[in-house]
GROMACS .gro file of C-alpha atoms in nm:
model
  507
    1MET     CA    1  -0.007  -0.002   0.005
    2ASN     CA    2   0.104   0.365  -0.047
    3VAL     CA    3   0.146   0.616   0.250
    4LYS     CA    4  -0.198   0.755   0.196
    5GLN     CA    5  -0.365   0.420   0.235
    6ALA     CA    6  -0.156   0.336   0.536
    7LYS     CA    7  -0.262   0.667   0.699
    8GLU     CA    8  -0.627   0.604   0.655
    9TYR     CA    9  -0.579   0.234   0.791
   10ILE     CA   10  -0.388   0.374   1.096
   11LYS     CA   11  -0.646   0.644   1.155
   12ASN     CA   12  -0.923   0.397   1.148
   13SER     CA   13  -0.745   0.150   1.379
   14VAL     CA   14  -0.658   0.421   1.640
   15SER     CA   15  -1.025   0.543   1.632
   16LEU     CA   16  -1.142   0.186   1.692
   17TYR     CA   17  -0.896   0.125   1.971
   18LEU     CA   18  -1.009   0.445   2.144
   19LYS     CA   19  -1.393   0.359   2.115
   20LYS     CA   20  -1.554   0.328   2.463
   21ASP     CA   21  -1.858   0.138   2.585
   22GLU     CA   22  -2.139   0.293   2.783
   23PHE     CA   23  -1.942   0.273   3.099
   24GLY     CA   24  -1.639   0.446   2.961
   25ASP     CA   25  -1.428   0.147   2.911
   26TYR     CA   26  -1.235   0.085   2.604
   27ARG     CA   27  -1.410  -0.163   2.375
   28VAL     CA   28  -1.088  -0.334   2.265
   29PRO     CA   29  -0.888  -0.472   2.568
   30VAL     CA   30  -0.532  -0.348   2.583
   31VAL     CA   31  -0.406  -0.721   2.544
   32ARG     CA   32  -0.594  -0.720   2.208
   33GLN     CA   33  -0.480  -0.382   2.083
   34ARG     CA   34  -0.219  -0.519   1.840
   35PRO     CA   35   0.047  -0.241   1.774
   36ILE     CA   36   0.077  -0.131   1.409
   37PHE     CA   37   0.395  -0.190   1.224
   38LEU     CA   38   0.479   0.039   0.936
   39LEU     CA   39   0.747  -0.161   0.731
   40GLY     CA   40   0.883   0.070   0.452
   41ALA     CA   41   1.194   0.228   0.292
   42PRO     CA   42   1.341   0.525   0.469
   43GLY     CA   43   1.242   0.883   0.391
   44ILE     CA   44   0.880   0.801   0.248
   45GLY     CA   45   0.696   0.994   0.513
   46LYS     CA   46   0.604   0.755   0.799
   47THR     CA   47   0.668   1.012   1.072
   48ALA     CA   48   0.473   1.282   0.892
   49ILE     CA   49   0.155   1.065   0.853
   50MET     CA   50   0.168   0.995   1.227
   51GLU     CA   51   0.171   1.378   1.294
   52GLN     CA   52  -0.120   1.432   1.051
   53ILE     CA   53  -0.332   1.152   1.220
   54ALA     CA   54  -0.275   1.295   1.561
   55GLN     CA   55  -0.365   1.652   1.441
   56GLU     CA   56  -0.688   1.510   1.255
   57LEU     CA   57  -0.805   1.305   1.555
   58GLY     CA   58  -0.726   1.570   1.816
   59ILE     CA   59  -0.494   1.347   2.017
   60ALA     CA   60  -0.144   1.375   2.144
   61LEU     CA   61   0.171   1.219   1.981
   62VAL     CA   62   0.484   1.111   2.154
   63ALA     CA   63   0.760   0.985   1.900
   64TYR     CA   64   1.079   0.806   1.982
   65SER     CA   65   1.361   0.654   1.780
   66MET     CA   66   1.449   0.305   1.934
   67THR     CA   67   1.809   0.301   1.780
   68HIS     CA   68   1.981   0.467   2.080
   69HIS     CA   69   1.784   0.280   2.343
   70THR     CA   70   1.950   0.011   2.566
   71ARG     CA   71   1.778  -0.214   2.813
   72GLN     CA   72   1.851   0.024   3.087
   73SER     CA   73   1.718   0.348   2.910
   74ALA     CA   74   1.393   0.169   2.780
   75LEU     CA   75   1.313  -0.030   3.096
   76GLY     CA   76   1.447   0.205   3.358
   77LEU     CA   77   1.741   0.167   3.606
   78PRO     CA   78   1.728  -0.090   3.881
   79PHE     CA   79   1.731   0.001   4.247
   80ILE     CA   80   1.688  -0.190   4.577
   81GLU     CA   81   1.367  -0.161   4.764
   82LYS     CA   82   1.315  -0.340   5.109
   83LYS     CA   83   0.978  -0.528   5.151
   84ASN     CA   84   0.851  -0.723   5.451
   85TYR     CA   85   0.717  -1.081   5.389
   86GLY     CA   86   0.598  -1.303   5.673
   87GLY     CA   87   0.759  -1.049   5.936
   88LYS     CA   88   1.095  -1.065   5.760
   89GLU     CA   89   1.247  -0.794   5.559
   90TYR     CA   90   1.402  -0.867   5.218
   91PRO     CA   91   1.584  -0.648   4.960
   92VAL     CA   92   1.393  -0.656   4.632
   93SER     CA   93   1.502  -0.520   4.282
   94GLU     CA   94   1.274  -0.249   4.139
   95TYR     CA   95   1.306  -0.044   3.822
   96THR     CA   96   1.272   0.336   3.774
   97MET     CA   97   1.010   0.442   3.516
   98SER     CA   98   1.123   0.412   3.155
   99GLU     CA   99   1.221   0.730   2.981
  100ILE     CA  100   0.954   0.641   2.708
  101ILE     CA  101   0.674   0.580   2.959
  102ALA     CA  102   0.774   0.895   3.146
  103SER     CA  103   0.742   1.101   2.825
  104VAL     CA  104   0.400   0.985   2.773
  105TYR     CA  105   0.305   1.103   3.127
  106ASP     CA  106   0.487   1.441   3.070
  107THR     CA  107   0.304   1.500   2.754
  108MET     CA  108  -0.042   1.429   2.933
  109GLU     CA  109   0.057   1.666   3.200
  110GLU     CA  110   0.162   1.961   2.975
  111SER     CA  111  -0.107   1.923   2.721
  112GLY     CA  112  -0.404   1.814   2.918
  113MET     CA  113  -0.468   1.551   2.662
  114LYS     CA  114  -0.539   1.199   2.807
  115GLU     CA  115  -0.540   1.007   2.481
  116GLY     CA  116  -0.264   0.970   2.210
  117ILE     CA  117  -0.022   0.770   2.001
  118LEU     CA  118   0.310   0.635   2.111
  119PHE     CA  119   0.516   0.613   1.792
  120LEU     CA  120   0.832   0.414   1.810
  121ASP     CA  121   1.041   0.434   1.492
  122GLU     CA  122   1.307   0.196   1.401
  123ILE     CA  123   1.179  -0.060   1.623
  124ASN     CA  124   1.345  -0.354   1.446
  125CYS     CA  125   1.688  -0.195   1.522
  126VAL     CA  126   1.668  -0.242   1.899
  127SER     CA  127   1.985  -0.360   2.069
  128GLU     CA  128   2.011  -0.730   2.150
  129THR     CA  129   1.977  -0.668   2.515
  130LEU     CA  130   1.640  -0.506   2.473
  131ALA     CA  131   1.492  -0.753   2.221
  132PRO     CA  132   1.343  -0.992   2.473
  133SER     CA  133   1.162  -0.715   2.640
  134MET     CA  134   0.998  -0.586   2.323
  135LEU     CA  135   0.787  -0.910   2.304
  136GLN     CA  136   0.627  -0.819   2.642
  137PHE     CA  137   0.588  -0.464   2.546
  138LEU     CA  138   0.417  -0.535   2.206
  139GLN     CA  139   0.162  -0.761   2.380
  140TYR     CA  140   0.106  -0.586   2.718
  141LYS     CA  141   0.220  -0.226   2.646
  142VAL     CA  142   0.454  -0.252   2.950
  143PHE     CA  143   0.830  -0.168   2.997
  144GLY     CA  144   0.962  -0.325   3.302
  145ARG     CA  145   0.686  -0.282   3.563
  146HIS     CA  146   0.547   0.052   3.412
  147ALA     CA  147   0.270   0.038   3.152
  148VAL     CA  148   0.183   0.274   2.874
  149PRO     CA  149  -0.132   0.463   3.019
  150GLU     CA  150  -0.467   0.363   2.902
  151GLY     CA  151  -0.586   0.552   2.594
  152TRP     CA  152  -0.245   0.543   2.417
  153VAL     CA  153  -0.217   0.335   2.109
  154ILE     CA  154   0.119   0.182   2.005
  155VAL     CA  155   0.234   0.247   1.639
  156THR     CA  156   0.564   0.129   1.540
  157ALA     CA  157   0.784   0.158   1.225
  158GLY     CA  158   1.091   0.019   1.059
  159ASN     CA  159   1.300  -0.032   0.753
  160PRO     CA  160   1.333  -0.357   0.556
  161PRO     CA  161   1.685  -0.524   0.606
  162GLU     CA  162   1.810  -0.430   0.265
  163TYR     CA  163   1.809  -0.058   0.367
  164ASN     CA  164   1.949  -0.073   0.717
  165LYS     CA  165   2.233  -0.300   0.842
  166SER     CA  166   2.127  -0.277   1.194
  167VAL     CA  167   1.786  -0.432   1.132
  168ARG     CA  168   1.705  -0.746   1.322
  169GLU     CA  169   1.427  -0.946   1.154
  170PHE     CA  170   1.142  -1.018   1.398
  171ASP     CA  171   1.059  -1.386   1.477
  172VAL     CA  172   0.717  -1.527   1.414
  173VAL     CA  173   0.620  -1.490   1.777
  174THR     CA  174   0.691  -1.111   1.764
  175MET     CA  175   0.523  -1.073   1.427
  176ASP     CA  176   0.205  -1.249   1.546
  177ARG     CA  177   0.154  -0.960   1.790
  178LEU     CA  178   0.169  -0.679   1.530
  179LYS     CA  179  -0.038  -0.547   1.241
  180VAL     CA  180   0.211  -0.529   0.961
  181LEU     CA  181   0.164  -0.264   0.696
  182PRO     CA  182   0.411  -0.271   0.400
  183VAL     CA  183   0.430   0.070   0.269
  184GLU     CA  184   0.573   0.152  -0.095
  185PRO     CA  185   0.696   0.495  -0.231
  186ASP     CA  186   0.420   0.648  -0.447
  187TYR     CA  187   0.483   0.980  -0.616
  188ARG     CA  188   0.130   1.065  -0.689
  189THR     CA  189   0.036   1.025  -0.316
  190TRP     CA  190   0.343   1.226  -0.217
  191LYS     CA  191   0.263   1.499  -0.462
  192GLU     CA  192  -0.080   1.570  -0.290
  193TYR     CA  193   0.116   1.630   0.031
  194ALA     CA  194   0.390   1.825  -0.137
  195VAL     CA  195   0.154   2.075  -0.309
  196GLU     CA  196  -0.017   2.126   0.034
  197ARG     CA  197   0.330   2.186   0.194
  198GLY     CA  198   0.433   2.433  -0.077
  199VAL     CA  199   0.724   2.216  -0.217
  200HIS     CA  200   0.918   2.409  -0.488
  201ALA     CA  201   0.761   2.407  -0.833
  202ALA     CA  202   1.093   2.307  -0.985
  203VAL     CA  203   1.107   1.987  -0.773
  204LEU     CA  204   0.741   1.896  -0.862
  205ASN     CA  205   0.772   1.983  -1.224
  206PHE     CA  206   1.099   1.774  -1.248
  207LEU     CA  207   0.939   1.483  -1.078
  208ASP     CA  208   0.622   1.496  -1.295
  209LEU     CA  209   0.865   1.451  -1.599
  210LYS     CA  210   1.093   1.198  -1.423
  211LYS     CA  211   0.861   0.994  -1.191
  212ASP     CA  212   1.112   0.721  -1.166
  213TYR     CA  213   1.360   0.967  -0.987
  214PHE     CA  214   1.109   1.025  -0.706
  215TYR     CA  215   1.259   0.733  -0.502
  216VAL     CA  216   1.578   0.559  -0.605
  217MET     CA  217   1.795   0.294  -0.414
  218GLU     CA  218   2.097   0.160  -0.613
  219MET     CA  219   2.416  -0.006  -0.516
  220THR     CA  220   2.710   0.131  -0.716
  221THR     CA  221   3.087   0.060  -0.713
  222GLU     CA  222   3.116   0.375  -0.478
  223GLY     CA  223   2.852   0.256  -0.248
  224ARG     CA  224   2.478   0.289  -0.201
  225SER     CA  225   2.308   0.559  -0.411
  226TYR     CA  226   1.978   0.690  -0.297
  227VAL     CA  227   1.707   0.954  -0.360
  228THR     CA  228   1.408   0.983  -0.104
  229ALA     CA  229   1.110   1.186  -0.053
  230ARG     CA  230   1.258   1.347   0.249
  231GLY     CA  231   1.556   1.451   0.035
  232TRP     CA  232   1.344   1.623  -0.220
  233GLU     CA  233   1.141   1.816   0.052
  234ASP     CA  234   1.458   1.929   0.224
  235LEU     CA  235   1.602   2.030  -0.112
  236SER     CA  236   1.292   2.236  -0.184
  237GLU     CA  237   1.338   2.440   0.149
  238ILE     CA  238   1.697   2.521   0.078
  239LEU     CA  239   1.616   2.624  -0.291
  240LYS     CA  240   1.370   2.876  -0.160
  241LEU     CA  241   1.622   3.030   0.081
  242TYR     CA  242   1.897   3.028  -0.185
  243GLU     CA  243   1.656   3.225  -0.423
  244GLU     CA  244   1.561   3.471  -0.151
  245GLU     CA  245   1.935   3.551  -0.104
  246GLU     CA  246   2.000   3.529  -0.474
  247LEU     CA  247   2.264   3.262  -0.420
  248GLU     CA  248   2.373   3.024  -0.721
  249VAL     CA  249   2.233   2.664  -0.704
  250SER     CA  250   2.495   2.433  -0.804
  251GLU     CA  251   2.537   2.043  -0.836
  252SER     CA  252   2.739   2.055  -0.512
  253LEU     CA  253   2.423   2.200  -0.336
  254VAL     CA  254   2.184   1.949  -0.485
  255GLU     CA  255   2.399   1.649  -0.412
  256GLN     CA  256   2.388   1.718  -0.045
  257TYR     CA  257   1.999   1.618  -0.049
  258VAL     CA  258   1.988   1.398  -0.369
  259ARG     CA  259   2.251   1.125  -0.332
  260ASN     CA  260   2.255   0.996  -0.696
  261PRO     CA  261   2.500   1.142  -0.950
  262ARG     CA  262   2.266   1.102  -1.239
  263VAL     CA  263   1.961   1.254  -1.080
  264VAL     CA  264   2.176   1.546  -0.951
  265LYS     CA  265   2.300   1.634  -1.291
  266GLU     CA  266   1.961   1.598  -1.451
  267PHE     CA  267   1.786   1.800  -1.182
  268THR     CA  268   2.046   2.085  -1.179
  269ALA     CA  269   2.015   2.113  -1.558
  270TYR     CA  270   1.633   2.120  -1.532
  271TYR     CA  271   1.640   2.379  -1.249
  272ASP     CA  272   1.844   2.611  -1.490
  273LEU     CA  273   1.585   2.546  -1.759
  274PHE     CA  274   1.295   2.606  -1.521
  275ASN     CA  275   1.432   2.956  -1.442
  276LYS     CA  276   1.478   3.026  -1.803
  277TYR     CA  277   1.111   2.935  -1.869
  278LYS     CA  278   1.000   3.154  -1.590
  279LYS     CA  279   1.188   3.449  -1.729
  280ASP     CA  280   1.083   3.395  -2.102
  281TYR     CA  281   0.707   3.327  -2.035
  282ARG     CA  282   0.663   3.601  -1.778
  283VAL     CA  283   0.416   3.411  -1.546
  284GLU     CA  284   0.292   3.713  -1.374
  285GLU     CA  285   0.180   3.865  -1.703
  286ILE     CA  286  -0.016   3.551  -1.779
  287LEU     CA  287  -0.204   3.544  -1.450
  288GLU     CA  288  -0.272   3.926  -1.490
  289GLY     CA  289  -0.460   3.835  -1.804
  290LYS     CA  290  -0.185   4.014  -2.020
  291PRO     CA  291   0.018   3.746  -2.180
  292SER     CA  292   0.252   3.859  -2.443
  293VAL     CA  293   0.217   3.744  -2.805
  294GLN     CA  294   0.560   3.572  -2.784
  295ALA     CA  295   0.420   3.379  -2.488
  296PHE     CA  296   0.132   3.235  -2.690
  297VAL     CA  297   0.342   3.157  -2.991
  298ARG     CA  298   0.607   2.978  -2.789
  299ALA     CA  299   0.340   2.788  -2.589
  300LYS     CA  300   0.168   2.667  -2.900
  301GLU     CA  301   0.500   2.545  -3.044
  302ALA     CA  302   0.651   2.404  -2.727
  303SER     CA  303   0.732   2.051  -2.655
  304PHE     CA  304   0.489   1.869  -2.407
  305ASP     CA  305   0.774   1.862  -2.139
  306GLU     CA  306   0.801   2.250  -2.189
  307ARG     CA  307   0.423   2.288  -2.159
  308LEU     CA  308   0.409   2.078  -1.849
  309SER     CA  309   0.677   2.293  -1.696
  310LEU     CA  310   0.488   2.615  -1.783
  311LEU     CA  311   0.165   2.485  -1.638
  312GLY     CA  312   0.344   2.380  -1.327
  313MET     CA  313   0.475   2.727  -1.270
  314LEU     CA  314   0.120   2.875  -1.323
  315LEU     CA  315  -0.048   2.621  -1.092
  316ASP     CA  316   0.227   2.665  -0.824
  317LYS     CA  317   0.157   3.041  -0.822
  318ILE     CA  318  -0.225   3.023  -0.831
  319GLN     CA  319  -0.244   2.744  -0.567
  320GLY     CA  320  -0.028   2.938  -0.333
  321GLU     CA  321  -0.245   3.245  -0.367
  322MET     CA  322  -0.559   3.011  -0.301
  323LYS     CA  323  -0.396   2.865   0.006
  324ASP     CA  324  -0.343   3.224   0.133
  325VAL     CA  325  -0.702   3.324   0.094
  326MET     CA  326  -0.828   2.994   0.256
  327GLU     CA  327  -0.591   3.053   0.561
  328GLN     CA  328  -0.705   3.417   0.584
  329THR     CA  329  -1.068   3.303   0.567
  330ALA     CA  330  -0.998   3.039   0.838
  331TYR     CA  331  -0.843   3.301   1.056
  332LEU     CA  332  -1.113   3.559   1.029
  333THR     CA  333  -1.372   3.285   1.092
  334ASP     CA  334  -1.195   3.180   1.407
  335LEU     CA  335  -1.169   3.545   1.523
  336ARG     CA  336  -1.541   3.580   1.528
  337ASN     CA  337  -1.584   3.406   1.861
  338PRO     CA  338  -1.349   3.628   2.071
  339LEU     CA  339  -1.516   3.933   1.909
  340LYS     CA  340  -1.868   3.798   1.982
  341ALA     CA  341  -1.770   3.738   2.351
  342LEU     CA  342  -1.606   4.101   2.351
  343LYS     CA  343  -1.931   4.238   2.217
  344GLY     CA  344  -2.139   4.046   2.470
  345SER     CA  345  -1.933   4.196   2.748
  346VAL     CA  346  -1.965   4.562   2.629
  347GLU     CA  347  -2.346   4.507   2.603
  348ALA     CA  348  -2.345   4.381   2.965
  349GLY     CA  349  -2.180   4.711   3.074
  350GLU     CA  350  -1.823   4.601   3.090
  351GLU     CA  351  -1.570   4.882   3.035
  352ASN     CA  352  -1.241   4.701   3.090
  353LEU     CA  353  -1.196   4.579   2.735
  354ALA     CA  354  -0.820   4.563   2.782
  355GLY     CA  355  -0.847   4.305   3.059
  356ILE     CA  356  -1.078   4.098   2.836
  357LEU     CA  357  -0.838   4.113   2.538
  358ASP     CA  358  -0.555   4.011   2.780
  359ALA     CA  359  -0.750   3.712   2.896
  360GLN     CA  360  -0.850   3.608   2.544
  361ALA     CA  361  -0.491   3.649   2.445
  362GLU     CA  362  -0.352   3.440   2.730
  363GLY     CA  363  -0.616   3.165   2.641
  364ARG     CA  364  -0.485   3.162   2.287
  365ARG     CA  365  -0.133   3.130   2.402
  366LYS     CA  366  -0.237   2.839   2.630
  367LEU     CA  367  -0.408   2.658   2.334
  368LEU     CA  368  -0.087   2.695   2.122
  369TYR     CA  369   0.120   2.563   2.402
  370ASN     CA  370  -0.093   2.270   2.466
  371LEU     CA  371  -0.125   2.169   2.104
  372LYS     CA  372   0.256   2.195   2.074
  373ALA     CA  373   0.315   1.997   2.390
  374ALA     CA  374   0.089   1.730   2.265
  375GLY     CA  375   0.283   1.711   1.940
  376SER     CA  376  -0.040   1.771   1.746
  377LEU     CA  377   0.002   2.126   1.620
  378SER     CA  378  -0.023   2.149   1.248
  379GLU     CA  379   0.154   2.441   1.049
  380GLU     CA  380  -0.186   2.544   0.929
  381ASP     CA  381  -0.329   2.569   1.279
  382LYS     CA  382  -0.021   2.732   1.408
  383ARG     CA  383  -0.037   3.009   1.163
  384LYS     CA  384  -0.409   3.055   1.220
  385ASN     CA  385  -0.377   3.082   1.593
  386LYS     CA  386  -0.082   3.320   1.569
  387ARG     CA  387  -0.274   3.542   1.349
  388VAL     CA  388  -0.571   3.542   1.600
  389LEU     CA  389  -0.320   3.607   1.884
  390ARG     CA  390  -0.142   3.903   1.692
  391PHE     CA  391  -0.490   4.077   1.624
  392LEU     CA  392  -0.573   4.057   1.995
  393GLU     CA  393  -0.244   4.181   2.105
  394GLU     CA  394  -0.257   4.468   1.857
  395ARG     CA  395  -0.596   4.572   1.957
  396ARG     CA  396  -0.479   4.567   2.302
  397LYS     CA  397  -0.196   4.800   2.239
  398GLU     CA  398  -0.428   5.039   2.056
  399LEU     CA  399  -0.647   5.064   2.361
  400PHE     CA  400  -0.346   5.159   2.559
  401LEU     CA  401  -0.249   5.432   2.308
  402GLN     CA  402  -0.602   5.570   2.234
  403GLU     CA  403  -0.839   5.710   2.476
  404TYR     CA  404  -1.208   5.595   2.417
  405HIS     CA  405  -1.489   5.755   2.596
  406SER     CA  406  -1.666   5.422   2.663
  407GLY     CA  407  -1.640   5.046   2.614
  408ALA     CA  408  -1.883   5.071   2.316
  409GLU     CA  409  -1.665   5.324   2.141
  410ALA     CA  410  -1.364   5.103   2.197
  411PHE     CA  411  -1.530   4.795   2.065
  412GLU     CA  412  -1.648   4.983   1.752
  413ALA     CA  413  -1.287   5.062   1.679
  414ILE     CA  414  -1.191   4.703   1.722
  415ARG     CA  415  -1.482   4.582   1.495
  416GLY     CA  416  -1.367   4.846   1.232
  417ARG     CA  417  -1.022   4.682   1.230
  418TYR     CA  418  -1.183   4.340   1.183
  419ASN     CA  419  -1.415   4.457   0.902
  420GLY     CA  420  -1.104   4.620   0.736
  421GLU     CA  421  -0.946   4.281   0.730
  422VAL     CA  422  -1.258   4.105   0.595
  423ALA     CA  423  -1.274   4.365   0.330
  424ARG     CA  424  -0.908   4.302   0.229
  425MET     CA  425  -0.976   3.927   0.223
  426LYS     CA  426  -1.268   3.976  -0.014
  427GLN     CA  427  -1.057   4.184  -0.234
  428GLU     CA  428  -0.780   3.940  -0.243
  429THR     CA  429  -1.042   3.651  -0.309
  430ARG     CA  430  -1.181   3.866  -0.609
  431ARG     CA  431  -0.823   3.906  -0.742
  432THR     CA  432  -0.743   3.538  -0.712
  433GLY     CA  433  -1.058   3.441  -0.885
  434GLU     CA  434  -0.961   3.681  -1.176
  435ARG     CA  435  -0.621   3.530  -1.201
  436LEU     CA  436  -0.770   3.175  -1.199
  437HIS     CA  437  -0.990   3.284  -1.491
  438ALA     CA  438  -0.685   3.427  -1.679
  439LEU     CA  439  -0.504   3.099  -1.621
  440PHE     CA  440  -0.793   2.913  -1.775
  441SER     CA  441  -0.819   3.156  -2.059
  442PHE     CA  442  -0.435   3.116  -2.150
  443VAL     CA  443  -0.469   2.731  -2.138
  444GLU     CA  444  -0.761   2.757  -2.369
  445GLN     CA  445  -0.603   2.982  -2.617
  446ALA     CA  446  -0.246   2.835  -2.608
  447PHE     CA  447  -0.294   2.465  -2.583
  448ALA     CA  448  -0.649   2.392  -2.731
  449SER     CA  449  -0.643   2.165  -3.031
  450GLN     CA  450  -0.900   2.215  -3.299
  451GLY     CA  451  -1.136   2.375  -3.056
  452GLU     CA  452  -1.115   2.090  -2.800
  453SER     CA  453  -0.942   2.104  -2.456
  454GLY     CA  454  -0.613   1.917  -2.476
  455ASN     CA  455  -0.401   1.725  -2.210
  456GLU     CA  456  -0.290   2.043  -2.054
  457MET     CA  457  -0.656   2.139  -1.958
  458LEU     CA  458  -0.714   1.787  -1.819
  459ILE     CA  459  -0.396   1.837  -1.607
  460LEU     CA  460  -0.504   2.176  -1.491
  461VAL     CA  461  -0.861   2.064  -1.387
  462THR     CA  462  -0.714   1.755  -1.208
  463GLU     CA  463  -0.458   1.945  -1.016
  464LEU     CA  464  -0.707   2.206  -0.899
  465THR     CA  465  -0.947   1.909  -0.792
  466VAL     CA  466  -0.694   1.718  -0.589
  467GLY     CA  467  -0.523   2.024  -0.427
  468LYS     CA  468  -0.660   2.073  -0.082
  469ALA     CA  469  -0.647   2.465  -0.091
  470SER     CA  470  -0.754   2.485  -0.467
  471SER     CA  471  -1.061   2.250  -0.416
  472ALA     CA  472  -1.161   2.434  -0.100
  473PHE     CA  473  -1.130   2.776  -0.276
  474ILE     CA  474  -1.352   2.673  -0.565
  475ALA     CA  475  -1.595   2.504  -0.338
  476ASN     CA  476  -1.630   2.822  -0.129
  477PHE     CA  477  -1.609   3.098  -0.403
  478GLY     CA  478  -1.676   2.912  -0.712
  479SER     CA  479  -1.529   2.903  -1.069
  480GLU     CA  480  -1.731   2.920  -1.384
  481ASP     CA  481  -1.417   2.817  -1.578
  482TYR     CA  482  -1.354   2.521  -1.359
  483ARG     CA  483  -1.711   2.399  -1.368
  484LYS     CA  484  -1.738   2.430  -1.741
  485HIS     CA  485  -1.420   2.245  -1.817
  486ASN     CA  486  -1.478   1.967  -1.548
  487GLU     CA  487  -1.820   1.900  -1.703
  488GLU     CA  488  -1.666   1.875  -2.052
  489LEU     CA  489  -1.395   1.643  -1.929
  490MET     CA  490  -1.649   1.418  -1.752
  491LEU     CA  491  -1.870   1.411  -2.059
  492SER     CA  492  -1.571   1.332  -2.271
  493GLU     CA  493  -1.477   1.049  -2.022
  494ARG     CA  494  -1.828   0.902  -2.041
  495GLU     CA  495  -1.834   0.927  -2.422
  496ASN     CA  496  -1.497   0.740  -2.456
  497GLU     CA  497  -1.634   0.466  -2.194
  498LEU     CA  498  -1.948   0.413  -2.416
  499GLN     CA  499  -1.739   0.397  -2.731
  500GLY     CA  500  -1.526   0.137  -2.580
  501LYS     CA  501  -1.831  -0.068  -2.476
  502ILE     CA  502  -1.989  -0.030  -2.821
  503ALA     CA  503  -1.642  -0.162  -2.954
  504GLU     CA  504  -1.650  -0.447  -2.731
  505LEU     CA  505  -2.003  -0.558  -2.827
  506GLY     CA  506  -1.910  -0.517  -3.205
  507LEU     CA  507  -2.204  -0.285  -3.292
   0.00000   0.00000   0.00000
């Protein structure tokens, strides 16, 4: 299965393990809660999907790599306790709490969340001294004498032996206590995640053209050669910073993240070509609805690879703008609740708006702290909550600097600031919608063949459909161009399907 399928399976399993009966007891007893074992090549996103699952389920996450643990660190250190049996005192060996179990309790204390996922990575690389204890842990969720708290589900992960020399293959007894999920690299699945994360368009365009380069594991005379999803994402981040600082991107930079000489050379050459396309086509002019004649002529005569690169640049730009609009919309929607509470206080005769804003800001800081402590704070939620916090803090400063005659007057000033941001958001939404229309118009005119939509239109509609931000933008604000072409493509698909069936029947 791919990472997306594995994520859904794990998410469903965790939800079922946390299901309770009418008395508040967990329906699946701890001894029957088989830990999940994700078995897959390194760098395909196993840790990332655990973070996403915790965020989506609203539970905590504690993640540990097992490679550095010995029997003592995982089970706790021994100490001598004296106990009385039959009137006689005996020294008895006890163990301190495991570092891993203690981390779970620390997270519960800091975040206030009582349920979560304990994710143990590289579990098949544990030291030989710890291996016997893992069997007890996998079945009973116990390290030494200390159990994982109720409400915490165990998920584990590891690499197959061909990728890691430290791997110790589990025996049948151990495997029989696990749900084993073999996970394979899958570019299409990763791309959905990468678009949402804002991975550099040059990386995505290159991999669209060279899908075989998404994940590479080869043994050469110079050692193992490899390319991973993690490497591409890390390379994307450094490319953005290099561009901000106007630094040259060379093969020596790329090879720090992509450990395959052939892929390094081809990507570096493509990256130079990508920047040339961006300069020649003037992407911003196309999205403003003012493409040059030269852009039309070149696009019509371009090879499919060049067309795909241009379309990728345009999509990257418009999807980034759609994401900004949707994040702004989510922030302003979330901000309504504190403003409603503030309005209610004013109507009740409260004049100390500064104190109320302070309390609201403190509550928002606490929320951010708890989510971060729980390991379940997504980048999207972090930005949204920080925007709300910034608004509250700025309004608090304005109350300090301005003298208002009443709480009602102060609230009207605050509401005016909010309405101003709403107006700017609506303006940005209209602008993004106009730029989306310009994109469709360009694709229609530059790539249409004999009055019909070509492959480029199919790619455009598909990418807008699968993109989380773009699909949300279109669902919320509409797009006549998208609706029209989506219907055309569906009709074309049905027509092809019917023609295929007619051909099968020999009619």
